[in-house]
Amino acid sequence: MRRILGSVAVAGAVALTATACGGTSDSSSNAGGTSPQSPAAAAAGCTEKGFTGTADAKTVTVYSVDGLGDWYTKRFAEFEKQTGIKVQMVESGSGEVVTRMEKEKANVQADLAVTLPPFIQRAAAADLLQTYTPACADKVPAAGRDTNNMYTAISNNYLSWIYNPDQAKPAPASFKDLLDPRFSKRLQYSTPGQAGDGTAVLLELQHVYGKDGALEYLKQLEKNNVGPSSSTGKLQPKASKGELSVANGDVQMNLASVHNDNSNFKLWFPADDTGKKSTVALPYYAGVAKGAPHADAARKLLDFLLATDAQTALGTDVRGLPSREDVKPADSNTAEVNALMQGVEVYTPDWNQVVKDFDADIAAYNKAVGH
């Protein structure tokens, strides 16, 4: 299950083995905000090979949104064994990753940042990231890479909804179904502007109904909504216990909860008024922090997480999907995710435009629902 932390927690990673994409890059901290392309990426595409650590970098600090914990634990252990570089993790919510980096801008603590859109784009816009093209980035589709090389997707994920099969009878199938009075104070979604998945709810409804239509829909839905929630993960146990009939989530987190925690809910994707089901792409994006104390180690780690071995392990470790289009795991977890996504249109917003409109859209949302 996704770990939800009321406050930021720091944990050192442990130890194991694997091959990594790329070679040794420039060892400077690069406080100026630019960094070279990885030698492997600069050469003929993605090259699988290991590398050793540098004498001046014995640790690397990662600020990450929660959700990839089990994958991180195993991969960070392998990275430490191969390079001698230990990984420290600071795990929090999507927006909190960026907020913490903003507060520490004059005294940078993070080396690598991992968070969901549009928060990684906000970090780039706030000059919190430096340019870097990791090895194997050429294997990540254009939608998973920043045009200015500030961040790269390391795992694919999608907005989903969950319902308790004992409470939601009949099961909801469409957005219109969620307006039914039977869900009065039995429904909750994480708050747009605070949670990545909650922001995706607003973007999905904008995609389905347009901006004005999305606000009108959410205004009507507020009659059934329990109230604001800054954490999507905290909605899972409420739905499982039957305190909620319906909630939002994301595919990777929800499936992990069902299988690892025996959660009593089912995943679904609401249909629009024509019966068409769609969802929003929510990749885990990673970027090297501007002024990172251990920038070289951060680049090595990012290369490592895009290596074939690490990408292949996403399904078995956390029911995640590779960001690299050439990596196609054959495990049963990945097959389950792929089957779930059949018949669902994946909508990828223009995240840079989302960032430009973000404050105005969130203000309009708060006004519409009376927050």
Short mmCIF file of C-alpha atoms in Angstrom, two decimals, residues 17-370:
data_model
loop_
_atom_site.label_atom_id
_atom_site.label_comp_id
_atom_site.label_asym_id
_atom_site.label_seq_id
_atom_site.Cartn_x
_atom_site.Cartn_y
_atom_site.Cartn_z
CA THR A 17 22.76 -5.90 -7.46
CA ALA A 18 21.94 -4.96 -11.16
CA THR A 19 23.18 -3.41 -14.39
CA ALA A 20 22.58 0.24 -15.05
CA CYS A 21 22.10 2.32 -18.15
CA GLY A 22 24.87 4.69 -18.89
CA GLY A 23 28.34 5.61 -17.79
CA THR A 24 30.05 8.12 -15.58
CA SER A 25 29.01 11.74 -16.10
CA ASP A 26 30.43 15.06 -14.96
CA SER A 27 31.10 15.02 -11.22
CA SER A 28 30.44 18.71 -10.58
CA SER A 29 27.47 19.75 -8.45
CA ASN A 30 26.49 22.11 -11.27
CA ALA A 31 24.89 24.82 -9.21
CA GLY A 32 24.45 26.85 -12.36
CA GLY A 33 21.60 24.60 -13.46
CA THR A 34 23.01 22.90 -16.57
CA SER A 35 24.54 19.46 -16.77
CA PRO A 36 25.92 17.36 -19.58
CA GLN A 37 24.19 14.53 -21.31
CA SER A 38 25.11 11.09 -20.01
CA PRO A 39 27.87 9.54 -22.17
CA ALA A 40 25.66 6.53 -22.85
CA ALA A 41 22.80 8.76 -23.95
CA ALA A 42 25.12 10.88 -26.04
CA ALA A 43 26.39 7.79 -27.81
CA ALA A 44 24.19 5.47 -29.87
CA GLY A 45 21.11 5.44 -27.67
CA CYS A 46 20.72 3.32 -24.57
CA THR A 47 23.75 1.27 -23.46
CA GLU A 48 23.48 -1.20 -20.59
CA LYS A 49 26.57 -1.21 -18.39
CA GLY A 50 27.54 -0.72 -14.79
CA PHE A 51 29.56 2.10 -13.26
CA THR A 52 31.36 2.90 -10.05
CA GLY A 53 30.75 5.66 -7.56
CA THR A 54 32.86 8.77 -7.09
CA ALA A 55 35.05 9.56 -4.11
CA ASP A 56 33.16 12.74 -3.20
CA ALA A 57 29.63 11.27 -3.29
CA LYS A 58 28.83 8.62 -0.68
CA THR A 59 25.14 9.50 -0.38
CA VAL A 60 22.38 10.83 -2.61
CA THR A 61 19.12 12.29 -1.31
CA VAL A 62 15.83 11.65 -3.11
CA TYR A 63 12.68 13.68 -2.47
CA SER A 64 9.83 11.53 -3.77
CA VAL A 65 6.09 11.29 -3.85
CA ASP A 66 4.91 8.10 -2.13
CA GLY A 67 3.86 5.01 -4.08
CA LEU A 68 7.09 3.38 -5.29
CA GLY A 69 8.43 2.37 -1.87
CA ASP A 70 8.99 -1.35 -2.43
CA TRP A 71 10.61 -0.73 -5.82
CA TYR A 72 12.86 1.93 -4.33
CA THR A 73 13.99 -0.27 -1.46
CA LYS A 74 15.23 -3.02 -3.75
CA ARG A 75 16.65 -0.78 -6.47
CA PHE A 76 18.43 1.54 -4.04
CA ALA A 77 20.03 -1.48 -2.40
CA GLU A 78 21.30 -2.67 -5.78
CA PHE A 79 22.56 0.83 -6.58
CA GLU A 80 24.49 1.00 -3.30
CA LYS A 81 26.09 -2.39 -3.86
CA GLN A 82 27.16 -1.44 -7.36
CA THR A 83 28.38 2.11 -6.67
CA GLY A 84 28.97 2.38 -2.93
CA ILE A 85 26.53 5.32 -2.89
CA LYS A 86 23.80 5.16 -0.24
CA VAL A 87 20.37 6.60 -0.96
CA GLN A 88 18.42 8.66 1.57
CA MET A 89 14.66 8.93 0.93
CA VAL A 90 12.37 11.80 1.89
CA GLU A 91 8.85 10.66 1.07
CA SER A 92 5.80 12.95 0.98
CA GLY A 93 2.84 14.10 -1.10
CA SER A 94 3.14 15.39 -4.67
CA GLY A 95 2.89 19.08 -3.85
CA GLU A 96 4.93 18.81 -0.67
CA VAL A 97 7.98 17.62 -2.64
CA VAL A 98 8.03 20.92 -4.53
CA THR A 99 7.10 23.05 -1.52
CA ARG A 100 10.01 21.64 0.46
CA MET A 101 12.42 22.27 -2.43
CA GLU A 102 11.19 25.88 -2.70
CA LYS A 103 11.80 26.46 1.01
CA GLU A 104 15.31 25.04 0.71
CA LYS A 105 16.24 26.88 -2.50
CA ALA A 106 18.96 28.89 -0.73
CA ASN A 107 20.35 25.74 0.90
CA VAL A 108 19.54 22.83 -1.42
CA GLN A 109 19.19 19.45 0.29
CA ALA A 110 17.63 17.29 -2.44
CA ASP A 111 19.67 15.69 -5.20
CA LEU A 112 16.89 13.99 -7.15
CA ALA A 113 13.17 14.88 -7.13
CA VAL A 114 10.38 12.45 -8.11
CA THR A 115 6.76 13.61 -8.24
CA LEU A 116 3.61 13.57 -10.32
CA PRO A 117 2.44 16.16 -12.85
CA PRO A 118 1.76 19.05 -12.79
CA PHE A 119 4.03 19.39 -9.75
CA ILE A 120 7.24 18.38 -11.54
CA GLN A 121 6.41 21.01 -14.17
CA ARG A 122 5.92 23.56 -11.40
CA ALA A 123 9.34 22.63 -10.04
CA ALA A 124 10.88 23.22 -13.46
CA ALA A 125 9.05 26.54 -13.84
CA ALA A 126 10.29 27.60 -10.38
CA ASP A 127 13.91 26.95 -11.45
CA LEU A 128 14.30 24.06 -9.00
CA LEU A 129 15.64 21.54 -11.55
CA GLN A 130 18.70 21.40 -13.79
CA THR A 131 18.94 20.03 -17.32
CA TYR A 132 20.03 16.43 -17.75
CA THR A 133 19.32 13.84 -20.42
CA PRO A 134 19.64 10.44 -18.73
CA ALA A 135 20.84 7.33 -20.47
CA CYS A 136 17.92 5.50 -22.08
CA ALA A 137 15.83 8.69 -22.24
CA ASP A 138 15.60 8.04 -25.98
CA LYS A 139 13.52 4.95 -25.13
CA VAL A 140 10.93 7.03 -23.24
CA PRO A 141 8.13 8.41 -25.49
CA ALA A 142 8.02 12.17 -26.01
CA ALA A 143 5.10 12.55 -23.57
CA GLY A 144 7.36 11.21 -20.84
CA ARG A 145 10.18 13.71 -21.41
CA ASP A 146 10.54 17.44 -20.94
CA THR A 147 11.47 19.28 -24.13
CA ASN A 148 14.09 21.20 -22.12
CA ASN A 149 15.45 17.99 -20.51
CA MET A 150 14.49 19.00 -16.97
CA TYR A 151 12.70 15.75 -16.10
CA THR A 152 12.01 12.24 -17.41
CA ALA A 153 9.30 9.70 -16.54
CA ILE A 154 10.58 6.67 -14.62
CA SER A 155 7.23 4.86 -14.30
CA ASN A 156 3.82 5.14 -15.94
CA ASN A 157 0.61 5.38 -13.93
CA TYR A 158 -3.01 6.46 -14.42
CA LEU A 159 -5.91 8.04 -12.56
CA SER A 160 -8.49 5.49 -11.41
CA TRP A 161 -11.56 5.30 -9.17
CA ILE A 162 -12.47 2.66 -6.61
CA TYR A 163 -15.77 1.46 -5.15
CA ASN A 164 -16.69 -0.84 -2.28
CA PRO A 165 -18.68 -3.73 -3.83
CA ASP A 166 -20.69 -4.26 -0.62
CA GLN A 167 -21.74 -0.61 -0.37
CA ALA A 168 -22.05 0.54 -4.00
CA LYS A 169 -24.91 -1.57 -5.33
CA PRO A 170 -25.32 -1.42 -8.23
CA ALA A 171 -21.75 -0.52 -9.04
CA PRO A 172 -21.33 2.95 -10.58
CA ALA A 173 -20.33 3.03 -14.23
CA SER A 174 -20.35 6.69 -15.24
CA PHE A 175 -19.71 10.19 -13.94
CA LYS A 176 -23.48 10.76 -13.95
CA ASP A 177 -23.90 7.79 -11.61
CA LEU A 178 -21.81 9.57 -8.99
CA LEU A 179 -24.41 12.34 -8.76
CA ASP A 180 -27.01 9.85 -7.50
CA PRO A 181 -28.32 10.76 -4.00
CA ARG A 182 -27.48 7.23 -2.85
CA PHE A 183 -23.87 8.37 -2.66
CA SER A 184 -24.66 11.32 -0.37
CA LYS A 185 -21.71 11.68 2.03
CA ARG A 186 -20.52 8.28 0.81
CA LEU A 187 -18.08 9.68 -1.78
CA GLN A 188 -14.77 11.46 -1.45
CA TYR A 189 -12.00 12.54 -3.83
CA SER A 190 -8.65 14.07 -3.00
CA THR A 191 -8.48 17.83 -3.35
CA PRO A 192 -7.29 19.35 -6.65
CA GLY A 193 -4.27 21.57 -6.12
CA GLN A 194 -3.11 19.57 -3.10
CA ALA A 195 -2.96 15.96 -4.31
CA GLY A 196 -1.66 14.79 -7.68
CA ASP A 197 -4.51 12.33 -8.14
CA GLY A 198 -7.02 14.97 -7.04
CA THR A 199 -5.66 17.44 -9.57
CA ALA A 200 -6.04 14.69 -12.17
CA VAL A 201 -9.76 14.42 -11.29
CA LEU A 202 -10.23 18.07 -12.23
CA LEU A 203 -8.22 17.63 -15.45
CA GLU A 204 -10.16 14.49 -16.42
CA LEU A 205 -13.46 16.31 -15.95
CA GLN A 206 -12.16 19.24 -18.00
CA HIS A 207 -11.30 16.73 -20.71
CA VAL A 208 -14.80 15.21 -20.58
CA TYR A 209 -16.98 18.30 -20.02
CA GLY A 210 -14.77 21.32 -20.75
CA LYS A 211 -13.63 23.77 -18.06
CA ASP A 212 -17.02 25.30 -17.35
CA GLY A 213 -18.77 21.94 -17.52
CA ALA A 214 -16.25 20.41 -15.12
CA LEU A 215 -16.91 23.12 -12.54
CA GLU A 216 -20.68 22.70 -12.90
CA TYR A 217 -20.33 18.94 -12.47
CA LEU A 218 -18.14 19.29 -9.37
CA LYS A 219 -20.56 21.82 -7.92
CA GLN A 220 -23.32 19.20 -8.21
CA LEU A 221 -21.03 16.43 -6.92
CA GLU A 222 -20.31 18.44 -3.78
CA LYS A 223 -23.70 17.36 -2.43
CA ASN A 224 -22.30 13.82 -2.16
CA ASN A 225 -18.69 14.69 -1.27
CA VAL A 226 -17.60 14.05 2.32
CA GLY A 227 -15.18 16.97 2.12
CA PRO A 228 -11.60 17.94 1.24
CA SER A 229 -8.75 15.44 1.50
CA SER A 230 -5.11 16.30 0.85
CA SER A 231 -4.22 12.61 0.68
CA THR A 232 -5.50 10.17 -1.93
CA GLY A 233 -3.96 7.19 -0.14
CA LYS A 234 -5.99 7.81 3.01
CA LEU A 235 -9.17 7.24 1.03
CA GLN A 236 -8.28 3.60 0.36
CA PRO A 237 -8.85 2.22 3.89
CA LYS A 238 -12.05 4.26 4.17
CA ALA A 239 -13.39 2.67 0.99
CA SER A 240 -12.21 -0.78 2.03
CA LYS A 241 -13.94 -0.54 5.42
CA GLY A 242 -17.16 0.74 3.86
CA GLU A 243 -16.93 4.23 5.32
CA LEU A 244 -16.92 5.40 1.70
CA SER A 245 -18.69 3.82 -1.24
CA VAL A 246 -16.59 5.58 -3.89
CA ALA A 247 -13.24 7.38 -4.00
CA ASN A 248 -10.55 8.32 -6.47
CA GLY A 249 -7.06 6.84 -6.65
CA ASP A 250 -4.49 5.68 -9.16
CA VAL A 251 -3.98 2.33 -10.82
CA GLN A 252 -0.60 1.42 -9.34
CA MET A 253 -1.48 2.40 -5.77
CA ASN A 254 -4.96 0.86 -5.83
CA LEU A 255 -3.90 -2.49 -7.28
CA ALA A 256 -1.03 -2.75 -4.79
CA SER A 257 -3.51 -2.13 -1.96
CA VAL A 258 -5.92 -4.79 -3.22
CA HIS A 259 -3.21 -7.43 -3.50
CA ASN A 260 -0.91 -6.51 -0.62
CA ASP A 261 -3.51 -5.43 1.94
CA ASN A 262 -6.57 -7.40 0.79
CA SER A 263 -8.45 -4.14 0.41
CA ASN A 264 -12.16 -4.57 -0.27
CA PHE A 265 -12.65 -2.36 -3.30
CA LYS A 266 -12.62 -2.61 -7.08
CA LEU A 267 -11.00 -0.35 -9.65
CA TRP A 268 -13.03 1.33 -12.37
CA PHE A 269 -12.98 4.19 -14.87
CA PRO A 270 -16.13 6.37 -15.11
CA ALA A 271 -17.66 6.69 -18.57
CA ASP A 272 -18.78 10.00 -20.07
CA ASP A 273 -22.32 10.67 -21.29
CA THR A 274 -21.65 8.66 -24.48
CA GLY A 275 -20.33 5.62 -22.62
CA LYS A 276 -16.67 6.29 -23.44
CA LYS A 277 -14.16 5.57 -20.66
CA SER A 278 -11.00 7.63 -20.32
CA THR A 279 -8.32 8.44 -17.77
CA VAL A 280 -5.42 10.82 -17.21
CA ALA A 281 -1.79 9.70 -17.53
CA LEU A 282 0.07 10.33 -14.26
CA PRO A 283 3.73 9.35 -14.75
CA TYR A 284 6.23 9.47 -11.93
CA TYR A 285 8.66 12.09 -13.25
CA ALA A 286 12.24 12.48 -11.98
CA GLY A 287 14.60 15.44 -12.29
CA VAL A 288 17.98 16.42 -10.85
CA ALA A 289 17.69 19.29 -8.38
CA LYS A 290 19.35 22.58 -9.34
CA GLY A 291 22.33 23.11 -7.06
CA ALA A 292 22.17 19.48 -5.89
CA PRO A 293 24.96 18.75 -3.37
CA HIS A 294 25.59 15.41 -5.09
CA ALA A 295 24.50 16.04 -8.67
CA ASP A 296 26.77 13.40 -10.18
CA ALA A 297 25.34 10.73 -7.90
CA ALA A 298 21.81 11.91 -8.72
CA ARG A 299 22.50 11.53 -12.44
CA LYS A 300 23.91 8.06 -11.89
CA LEU A 301 20.83 7.07 -9.90
CA LEU A 302 18.46 8.41 -12.55
CA ASP A 303 20.35 6.45 -15.22
CA PHE A 304 20.08 3.39 -12.97
CA LEU A 305 16.31 3.70 -12.52
CA LEU A 306 15.86 3.81 -16.29
CA ALA A 307 17.98 0.69 -16.82
CA THR A 308 16.24 -2.40 -18.21
CA ASP A 309 16.52 -4.38 -14.96
CA ALA A 310 14.98 -1.62 -12.85
CA GLN A 311 12.24 -0.91 -15.38
CA THR A 312 11.38 -4.59 -15.71
CA ALA A 313 11.05 -4.92 -11.92
CA LEU A 314 8.33 -2.25 -11.63
CA GLY A 315 5.54 -4.75 -12.24
CA THR A 316 6.72 -7.38 -9.78
CA ASP A 317 7.69 -4.85 -7.11
CA VAL A 318 4.83 -2.33 -7.11
CA ARG A 319 2.50 -3.13 -10.04
CA GLY A 320 3.93 -0.20 -11.91
CA LEU A 321 4.51 0.12 -15.65
CA PRO A 322 7.83 0.95 -17.32
CA SER A 323 8.24 4.40 -18.80
CA ARG A 324 10.51 2.95 -21.46
CA GLU A 325 8.51 1.72 -24.45
CA ASP A 326 11.11 -0.94 -25.34
CA VAL A 327 10.82 -2.68 -21.95
CA LYS A 328 7.88 -5.11 -21.92
CA PRO A 329 7.77 -7.19 -18.71
CA ALA A 330 6.11 -10.60 -18.92
CA ASP A 331 5.08 -10.90 -15.26
CA SER A 332 1.47 -11.47 -14.19
CA ASN A 333 1.23 -8.11 -12.39
CA THR A 334 2.01 -6.18 -15.56
CA ALA A 335 -0.46 -8.34 -17.48
CA GLU A 336 -3.15 -7.45 -14.92
CA VAL A 337 -2.51 -3.71 -15.35
CA ASN A 338 -2.54 -3.98 -19.14
CA ALA A 339 -5.83 -5.92 -19.05
CA LEU A 340 -7.39 -3.31 -16.75
CA MET A 341 -6.48 -0.55 -19.19
CA GLN A 342 -8.09 -2.22 -22.20
CA GLY A 343 -10.81 -0.04 -23.72
CA VAL A 344 -9.80 3.03 -21.70
CA GLU A 345 -8.62 6.11 -23.56
CA VAL A 346 -5.50 7.61 -21.97
CA TYR A 347 -5.53 11.40 -21.97
CA THR A 348 -2.20 13.23 -21.61
CA PRO A 349 -2.74 16.92 -20.83
CA ASP A 350 -0.42 19.66 -22.03
CA TRP A 351 1.25 19.89 -18.65
CA ASN A 352 3.01 23.16 -19.38
CA GLN A 353 -0.36 24.72 -20.15
CA VAL A 354 -1.78 23.13 -17.01
CA VAL A 355 0.92 24.89 -14.99
CA LYS A 356 0.13 28.24 -16.61
CA ASP A 357 -3.58 27.85 -15.81
CA PHE A 358 -3.06 26.13 -12.46
CA ASP A 359 -3.67 28.95 -9.99
CA ALA A 360 -6.69 30.26 -11.87
CA ASP A 361 -8.17 26.78 -12.30
CA ILE A 362 -7.76 25.92 -8.62
CA ALA A 363 -9.26 29.26 -7.58
CA ALA A 364 -12.24 28.62 -9.89
CA TYR A 365 -12.62 25.11 -8.46
CA ASN A 366 -12.59 26.34 -4.85
CA LYS A 367 -15.17 28.96 -5.68
CA ALA A 368 -17.42 26.44 -7.44
CA VAL A 369 -17.45 23.94 -4.58
CA GLY A 370 -17.47 26.55 -1.80
#
